[in-house]
Structures are given as structure tokens and as C-alpha cells.
Short mmCIF file of C-alpha atoms in Angstrom, two decimals:
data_model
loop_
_atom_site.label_atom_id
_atom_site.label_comp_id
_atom_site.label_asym_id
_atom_site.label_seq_id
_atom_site.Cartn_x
_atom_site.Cartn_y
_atom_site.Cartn_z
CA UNK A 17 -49.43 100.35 13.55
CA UNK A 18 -50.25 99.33 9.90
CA UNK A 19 -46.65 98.34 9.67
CA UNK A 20 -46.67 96.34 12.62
CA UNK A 21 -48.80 94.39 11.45
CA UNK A 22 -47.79 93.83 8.16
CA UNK A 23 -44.58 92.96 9.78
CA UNK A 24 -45.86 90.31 11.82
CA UNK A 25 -48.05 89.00 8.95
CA UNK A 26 -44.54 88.79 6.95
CA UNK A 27 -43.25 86.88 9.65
CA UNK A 28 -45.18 83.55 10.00
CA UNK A 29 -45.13 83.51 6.05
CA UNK A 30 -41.31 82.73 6.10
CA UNK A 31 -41.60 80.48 8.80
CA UNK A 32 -44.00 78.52 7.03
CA UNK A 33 -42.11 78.19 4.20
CA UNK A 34 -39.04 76.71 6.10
CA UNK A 35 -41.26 74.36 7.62
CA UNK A 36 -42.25 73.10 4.00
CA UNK A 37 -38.77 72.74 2.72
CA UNK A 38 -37.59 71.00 5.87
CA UNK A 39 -40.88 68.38 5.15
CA UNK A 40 -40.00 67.86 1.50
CA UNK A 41 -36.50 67.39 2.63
CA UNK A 42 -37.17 64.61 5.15
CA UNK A 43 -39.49 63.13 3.07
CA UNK A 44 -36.26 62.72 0.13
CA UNK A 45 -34.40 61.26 2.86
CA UNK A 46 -36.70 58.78 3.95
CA UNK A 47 -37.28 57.66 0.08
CA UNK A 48 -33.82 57.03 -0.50
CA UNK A 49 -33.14 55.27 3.03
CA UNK A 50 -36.13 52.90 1.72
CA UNK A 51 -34.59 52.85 -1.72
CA UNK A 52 -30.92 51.57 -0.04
CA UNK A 53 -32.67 49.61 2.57
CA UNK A 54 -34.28 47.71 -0.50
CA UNK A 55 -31.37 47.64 -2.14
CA UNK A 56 -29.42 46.06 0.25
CA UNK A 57 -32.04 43.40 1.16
CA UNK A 58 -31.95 42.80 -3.00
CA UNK A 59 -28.30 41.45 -2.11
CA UNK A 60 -28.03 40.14 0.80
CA UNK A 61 -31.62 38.22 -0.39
CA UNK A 62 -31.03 34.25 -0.92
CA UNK A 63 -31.86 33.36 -4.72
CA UNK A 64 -34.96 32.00 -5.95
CA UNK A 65 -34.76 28.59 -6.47
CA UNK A 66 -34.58 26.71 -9.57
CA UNK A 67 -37.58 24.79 -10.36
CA UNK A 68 -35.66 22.69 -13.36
CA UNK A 69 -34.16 19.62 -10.86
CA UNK A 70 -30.61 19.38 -10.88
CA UNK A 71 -28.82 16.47 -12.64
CA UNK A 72 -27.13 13.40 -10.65
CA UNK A 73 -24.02 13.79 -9.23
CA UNK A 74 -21.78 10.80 -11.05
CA UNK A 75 -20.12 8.61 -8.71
CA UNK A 76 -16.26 8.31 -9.69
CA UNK A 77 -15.28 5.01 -10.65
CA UNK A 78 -13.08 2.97 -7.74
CA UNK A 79 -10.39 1.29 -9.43
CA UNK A 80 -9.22 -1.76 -8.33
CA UNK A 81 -6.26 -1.78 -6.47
CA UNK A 82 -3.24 -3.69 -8.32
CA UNK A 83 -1.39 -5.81 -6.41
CA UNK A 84 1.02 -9.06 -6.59
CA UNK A 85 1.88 -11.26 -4.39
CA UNK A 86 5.31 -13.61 -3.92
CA UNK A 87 5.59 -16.50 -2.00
CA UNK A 88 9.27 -17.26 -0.83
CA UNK A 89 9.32 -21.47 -1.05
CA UNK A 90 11.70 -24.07 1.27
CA UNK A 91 12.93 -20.76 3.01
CA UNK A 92 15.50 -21.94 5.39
CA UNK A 93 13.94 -20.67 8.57
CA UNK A 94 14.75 -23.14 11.97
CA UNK A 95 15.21 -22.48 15.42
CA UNK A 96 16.45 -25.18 18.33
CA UNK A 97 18.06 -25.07 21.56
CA UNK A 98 22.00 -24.78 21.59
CA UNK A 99 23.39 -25.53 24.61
CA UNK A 100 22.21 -23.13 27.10
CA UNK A 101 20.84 -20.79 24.49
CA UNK A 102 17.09 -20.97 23.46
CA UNK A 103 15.68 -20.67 20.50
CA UNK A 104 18.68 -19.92 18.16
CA UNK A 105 18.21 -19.70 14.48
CA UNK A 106 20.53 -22.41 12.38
CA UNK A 107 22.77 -21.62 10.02
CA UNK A 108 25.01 -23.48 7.89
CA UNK A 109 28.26 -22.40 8.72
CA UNK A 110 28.08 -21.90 12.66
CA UNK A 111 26.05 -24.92 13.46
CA UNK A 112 27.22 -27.59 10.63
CA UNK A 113 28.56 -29.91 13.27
CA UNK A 114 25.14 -29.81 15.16
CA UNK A 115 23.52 -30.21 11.55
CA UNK A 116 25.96 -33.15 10.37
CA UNK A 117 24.99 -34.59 13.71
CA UNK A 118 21.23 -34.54 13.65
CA UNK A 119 21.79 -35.96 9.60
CA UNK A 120 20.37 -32.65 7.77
CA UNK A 121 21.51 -31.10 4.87
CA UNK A 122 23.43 -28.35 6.47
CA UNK A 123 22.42 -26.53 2.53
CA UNK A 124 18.96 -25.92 3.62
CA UNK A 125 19.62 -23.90 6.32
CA UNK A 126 20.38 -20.22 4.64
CA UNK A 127 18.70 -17.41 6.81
CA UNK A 128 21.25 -15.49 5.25
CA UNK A 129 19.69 -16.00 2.11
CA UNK A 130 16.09 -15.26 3.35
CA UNK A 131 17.34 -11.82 4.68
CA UNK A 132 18.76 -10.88 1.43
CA UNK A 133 15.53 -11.95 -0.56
CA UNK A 134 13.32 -10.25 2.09
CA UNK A 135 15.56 -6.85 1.92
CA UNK A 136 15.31 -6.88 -1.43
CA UNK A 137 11.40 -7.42 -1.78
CA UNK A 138 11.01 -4.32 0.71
CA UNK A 139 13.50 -2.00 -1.09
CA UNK A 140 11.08 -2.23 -4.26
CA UNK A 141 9.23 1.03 -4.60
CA UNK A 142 6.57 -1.34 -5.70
CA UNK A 143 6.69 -2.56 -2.19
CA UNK A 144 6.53 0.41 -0.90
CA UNK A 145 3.65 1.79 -2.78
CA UNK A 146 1.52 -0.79 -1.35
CA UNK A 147 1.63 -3.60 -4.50
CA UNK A 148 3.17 -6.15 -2.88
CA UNK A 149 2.31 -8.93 -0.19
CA UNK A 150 4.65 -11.32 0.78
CA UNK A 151 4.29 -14.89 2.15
CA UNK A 152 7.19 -16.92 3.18
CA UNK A 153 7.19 -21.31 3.72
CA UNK A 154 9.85 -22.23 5.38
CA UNK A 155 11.44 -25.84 5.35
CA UNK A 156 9.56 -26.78 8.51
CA UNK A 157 6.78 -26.55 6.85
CA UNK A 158 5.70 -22.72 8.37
CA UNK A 159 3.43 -20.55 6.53
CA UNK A 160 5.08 -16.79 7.71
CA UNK A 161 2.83 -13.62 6.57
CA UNK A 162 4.72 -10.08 6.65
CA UNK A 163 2.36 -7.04 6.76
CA UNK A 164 3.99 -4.75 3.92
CA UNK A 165 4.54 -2.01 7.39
CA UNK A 166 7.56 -4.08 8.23
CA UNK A 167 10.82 -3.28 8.07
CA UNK A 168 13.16 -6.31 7.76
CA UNK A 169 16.39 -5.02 9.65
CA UNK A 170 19.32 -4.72 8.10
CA UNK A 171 21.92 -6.25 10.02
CA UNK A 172 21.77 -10.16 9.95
CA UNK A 173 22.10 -10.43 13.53
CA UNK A 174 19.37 -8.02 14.21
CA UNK A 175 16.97 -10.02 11.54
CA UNK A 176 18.08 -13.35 13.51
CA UNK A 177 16.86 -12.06 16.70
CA UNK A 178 13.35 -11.34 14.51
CA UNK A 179 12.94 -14.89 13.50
CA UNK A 180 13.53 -16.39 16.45
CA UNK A 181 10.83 -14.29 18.51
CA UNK A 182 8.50 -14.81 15.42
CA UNK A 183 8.72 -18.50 15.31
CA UNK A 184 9.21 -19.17 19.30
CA UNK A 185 5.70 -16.63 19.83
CA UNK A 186 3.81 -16.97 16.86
CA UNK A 187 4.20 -13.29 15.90
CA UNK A 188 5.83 -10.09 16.19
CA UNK A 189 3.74 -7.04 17.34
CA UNK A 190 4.02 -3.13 16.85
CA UNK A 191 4.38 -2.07 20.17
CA UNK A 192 2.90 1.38 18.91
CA UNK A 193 0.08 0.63 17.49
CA UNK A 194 -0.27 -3.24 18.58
CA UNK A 195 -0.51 -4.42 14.64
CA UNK A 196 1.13 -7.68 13.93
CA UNK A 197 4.34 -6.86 12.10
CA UNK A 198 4.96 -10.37 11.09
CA UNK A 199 2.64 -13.76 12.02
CA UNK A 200 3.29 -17.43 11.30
CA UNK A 201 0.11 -18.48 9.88
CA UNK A 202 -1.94 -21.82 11.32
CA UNK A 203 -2.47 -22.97 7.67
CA UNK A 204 -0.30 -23.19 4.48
CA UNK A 205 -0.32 -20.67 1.83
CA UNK A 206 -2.16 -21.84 -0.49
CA UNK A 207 -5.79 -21.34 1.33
CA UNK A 208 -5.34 -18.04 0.29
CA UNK A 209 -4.93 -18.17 -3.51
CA UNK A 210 -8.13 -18.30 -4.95
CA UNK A 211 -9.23 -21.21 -6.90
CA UNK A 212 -8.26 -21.63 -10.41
CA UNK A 213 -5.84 -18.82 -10.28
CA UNK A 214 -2.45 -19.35 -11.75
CA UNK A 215 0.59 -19.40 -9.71
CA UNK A 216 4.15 -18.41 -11.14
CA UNK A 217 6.80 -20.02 -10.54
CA UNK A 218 10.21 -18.07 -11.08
CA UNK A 219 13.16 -19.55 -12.20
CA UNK A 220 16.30 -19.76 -14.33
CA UNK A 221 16.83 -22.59 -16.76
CA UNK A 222 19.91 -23.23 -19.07
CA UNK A 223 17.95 -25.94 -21.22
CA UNK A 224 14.77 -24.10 -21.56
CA UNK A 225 14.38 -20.63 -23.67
CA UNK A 226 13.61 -17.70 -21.79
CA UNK A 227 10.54 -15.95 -21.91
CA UNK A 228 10.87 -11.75 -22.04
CA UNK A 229 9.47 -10.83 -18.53
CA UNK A 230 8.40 -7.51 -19.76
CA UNK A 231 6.06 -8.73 -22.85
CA UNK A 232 4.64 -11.45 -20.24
CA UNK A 233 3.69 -8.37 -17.49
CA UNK A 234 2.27 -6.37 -19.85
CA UNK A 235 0.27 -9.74 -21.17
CA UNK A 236 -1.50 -10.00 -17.50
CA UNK A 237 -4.79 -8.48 -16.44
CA UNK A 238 -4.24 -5.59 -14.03
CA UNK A 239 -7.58 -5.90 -12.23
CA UNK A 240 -6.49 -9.08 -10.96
CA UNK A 241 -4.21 -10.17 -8.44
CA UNK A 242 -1.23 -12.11 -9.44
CA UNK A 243 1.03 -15.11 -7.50
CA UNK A 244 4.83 -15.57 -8.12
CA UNK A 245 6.50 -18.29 -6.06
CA UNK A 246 10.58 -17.87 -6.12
CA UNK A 247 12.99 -20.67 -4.44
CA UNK A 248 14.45 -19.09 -1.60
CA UNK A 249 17.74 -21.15 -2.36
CA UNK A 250 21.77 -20.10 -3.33
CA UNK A 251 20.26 -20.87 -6.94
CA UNK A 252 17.22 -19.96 -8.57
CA UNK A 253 16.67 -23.30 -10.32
CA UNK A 254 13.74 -25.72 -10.36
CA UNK A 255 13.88 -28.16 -7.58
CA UNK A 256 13.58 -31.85 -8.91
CA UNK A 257 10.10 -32.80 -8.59
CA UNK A 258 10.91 -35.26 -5.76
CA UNK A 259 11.59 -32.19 -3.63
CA UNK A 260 8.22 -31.87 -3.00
CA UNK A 261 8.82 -27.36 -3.71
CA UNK A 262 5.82 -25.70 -4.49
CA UNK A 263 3.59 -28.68 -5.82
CA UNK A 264 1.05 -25.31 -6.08
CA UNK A 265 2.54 -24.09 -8.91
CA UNK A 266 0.45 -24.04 -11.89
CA UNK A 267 3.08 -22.45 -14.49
CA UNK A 268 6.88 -22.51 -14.44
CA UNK A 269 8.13 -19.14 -16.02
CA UNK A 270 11.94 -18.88 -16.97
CA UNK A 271 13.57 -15.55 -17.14
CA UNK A 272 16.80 -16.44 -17.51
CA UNK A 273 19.15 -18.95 -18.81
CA UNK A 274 21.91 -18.02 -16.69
CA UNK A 275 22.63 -19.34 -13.61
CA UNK A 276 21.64 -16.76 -10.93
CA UNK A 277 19.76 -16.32 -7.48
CA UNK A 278 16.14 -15.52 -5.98
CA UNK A 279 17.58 -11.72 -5.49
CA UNK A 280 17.96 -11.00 -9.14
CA UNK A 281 14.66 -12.91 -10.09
CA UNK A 282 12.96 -10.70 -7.34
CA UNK A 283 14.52 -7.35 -9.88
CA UNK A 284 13.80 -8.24 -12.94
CA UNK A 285 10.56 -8.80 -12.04
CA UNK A 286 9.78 -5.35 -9.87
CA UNK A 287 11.50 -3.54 -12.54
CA UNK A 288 8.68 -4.99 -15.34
CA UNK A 289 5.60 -4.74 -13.15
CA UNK A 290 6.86 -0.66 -12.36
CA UNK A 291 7.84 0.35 -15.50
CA UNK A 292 3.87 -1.17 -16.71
CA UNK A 293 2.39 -0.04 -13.63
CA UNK A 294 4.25 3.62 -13.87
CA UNK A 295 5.46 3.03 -10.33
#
């Protein structure tokens, strides 16, 4: 019996025991849950913030946008009724007997050369980086503004067809996105140079001295807009005064003294403004 007993007093001893251990060990566990559990909330935890005020953001400078703009003067731009066809575009080869009889100069009348001078303008990758605006006054006294989205076709029959529905409707529309493509303005040019700004007028001159195009760009101020009016003629000379072409012009400017036309006066002078402009 004495051993009984000492065998179930050894018994509850062990017992106890275990149940210590297994209490120290779930109290570890609970520590280090609260330890990651902190730990985690440490990181996950948005930063304190600073109490120092943060300096003002600095606004980059806009610059201006450069831009020229060319005027195409005495363009000859006509439509009239031939016949049984409406609004037909004159020329001075197919319709010199209808000009010789109504007593105009049949020279005037060069479409021909108004589609050359216009491709060219629009070929410029000046032109097509947005620099350029052009204005066109025909010999009818119409002022013509082209949006720089146009594209002037290529064939001369095509542009022909332009003309005519620009002149007989007052304007030629995107049909995508409704935009004018082309409008003939209710007042002349001029109204939109600002005052006292000098207008350019480009020609050749075999009397006069040349002036270097590319010293007279790089002379210019490039936050301002600048106006260059070029004869839209066979040759790029001055009209006699009594012509009554571009009585806007405040400065003549000769590039050339030999005798050439408005296309290579419309080069010379893209190829200065993009080699300045890095275009």
C-alpha cells in the first residue's frame, strides 16, 4: 500500500510539470506572434509626416511658339462660267481666247503657278512642324486662309477642282472632323498683321545687292512672329509700284540677283529659318 501511494503521488507531479512547460511554451509563442504582428504593422505603418513644409513646385517655363507666316500676293486665282460649265478656274493657255476677249492680261491668270508655290510651302518640314501659316490674295482681290491640316493635291486638275469649290462656297470643309480645310476670308490680309510689325517682301533684283538670307534669319527675334509676302508670278521680281502689289509691305528684302521664281524664294528661305530653328 505504501507504494501505491507513493506511486500515485509520483504521478500528478509529472503531470504538473508538463502542464508548466506547455504554459511557458504558449506564452513564447504568443510573445513572438505580438513581436511579428508589431513588426509588420512597423511596415506596413504610413510615415510620420514632415513638419519642415515642402518647397514650391516651379512651374516650367512655356515657350513661345515660333512661327512665320507668308502671304502669296496677285495669286492668279479666277473662276467664271464657260459655256455650259460652271465655275471653271482660268488659265492662260486653255482660255486665252475668252481672256483676249474680255481684254485681260491672259499673264495673270497662272493657277499653275499657285499650285506649285502652294506644294512647295506644304512640303517644308517647317510646314509640317506647325511653323508656318499661309495666306493667299488673289487678283480678284480674295483674301484665301489655308489651315496648315491641308493637303494641296498634287495633280493640277485635282487642285482646280479645289479652287473652284473654295471660291464658288466660301470654303472647303473636312468632312471628318467638319474643320475648314481652306476659307476665303471676308476681309483682306492685312487685319491680321499686327500694327507696326514689319512685313517682308521677297524678291530677286539684278540692280540691287543681295542680302545673305541666313545672317538676316538669324538677325530676327524668335519670340515673335514674322510676315514674308512673295509674288505669286512666273518671276519673282518687284512689281512696278503702279501695280498696286502688296502696298503692305514695309521692307523689300532681295535674296537674289538672278532671275528666278516664287518656288525657289519659298527654299531658300525654309532652308534658313530650319537650319536656325533646328527643324
Amino acid at each position: 500500500r505504501k507504494i501505491n501511494k507513493n506511486m500515485t503521488d509520483a504521478k500528478p507531479k509529472k503531470v504538473a510539470k508538463k502542464v508548466k512547460k506547455s504554459s511557458a511554451a504558449a506564452k513564447t509563442t504568443t510573445t513572438t506572434v505580438k513581436r511579428t504582428h508589431e513588426e509588420t504593422e512597423e511596415k506596413h505603418s504610413t510615415p510620420k509626416a514632415d513638419p519642415t513644409p515642402a518647397p514650391p513646385v516651379k512651374k516650367p517655363k512655356v515657350e513661345a511658339k515660333k512661327e512665320i507666316v507668308i502671304i502669296l500676293e496677285s495669286a492668279g486665282l479666277a473662276i467664271t462660267d464657260l459655256g455650259k460649265k460652271k465655275n471653271q478656274v482660268l488659265c492662260h493657255d486653255k482660255d486665252g481666247a475668252f481672256l483676249d476677249a474680255k481684254r485681260q492680261p491672259t499673264w495673270l491668270f497662272r493657277p499653275d503657278i499657285v499650285h506649285q508655290v502652294l506644294l512647295a510651302v506644304f512640303d517644308m518640314p517647317l510646314c509640317k512642324e506647325g511653323h508656318v501659316q499661309v495666306y493667299v490674295n488673289t487678283i480678284k482681290h480674295k483674301a484665301i486662309e489655308i489651315s496648315r491640316t491641308t493637303r494641296i493635291p498634287r495633280t493640277f486638275k485635282r487642285f482646280c477642282g479645289l479652287i473652284s469649290q473654295l471660291i464658288d462656297q466660301g470654303k472647303v470643309v473636312n468632312p471628318e472632323t467638319d474643320l475648314p480645310l481652306c476659307k476665303v476670308l471676308n476681309y483682306p490680309v492685312r487685319q491680321n498683321v499686327p500694327e507696326n510689325q514689319k512685313i517682308y517682301g521677297l524678291c530677286y533684283s539684278e540692280t540691287e545687292s543681295p542680302q545673305n538670307v541666313y545672317s538676316f534669319v538669324e538677325s530676327l527675334d524668335p519670340t515673335q512672329t514674322h510676315y514674308f509676302v512673295i509674288p505669286c508670278r512666273d518671276s519673282a521680281a518687284w512689281p512696278e509700284p503702279e501695280e498696286g502689289f502688296g502696298d503692305y509691305v514695309t521692307d523689300k528684302l532681295c535674296i537674289t540677283q538672278y532671275e528666278t521664281g516664287p518656288v525657289n524664294l519659298i527654299h531658300k528661305l525654309s532652308n534658313a529659318f530650319e537650319r536656325h530653328w533646328g527643324v
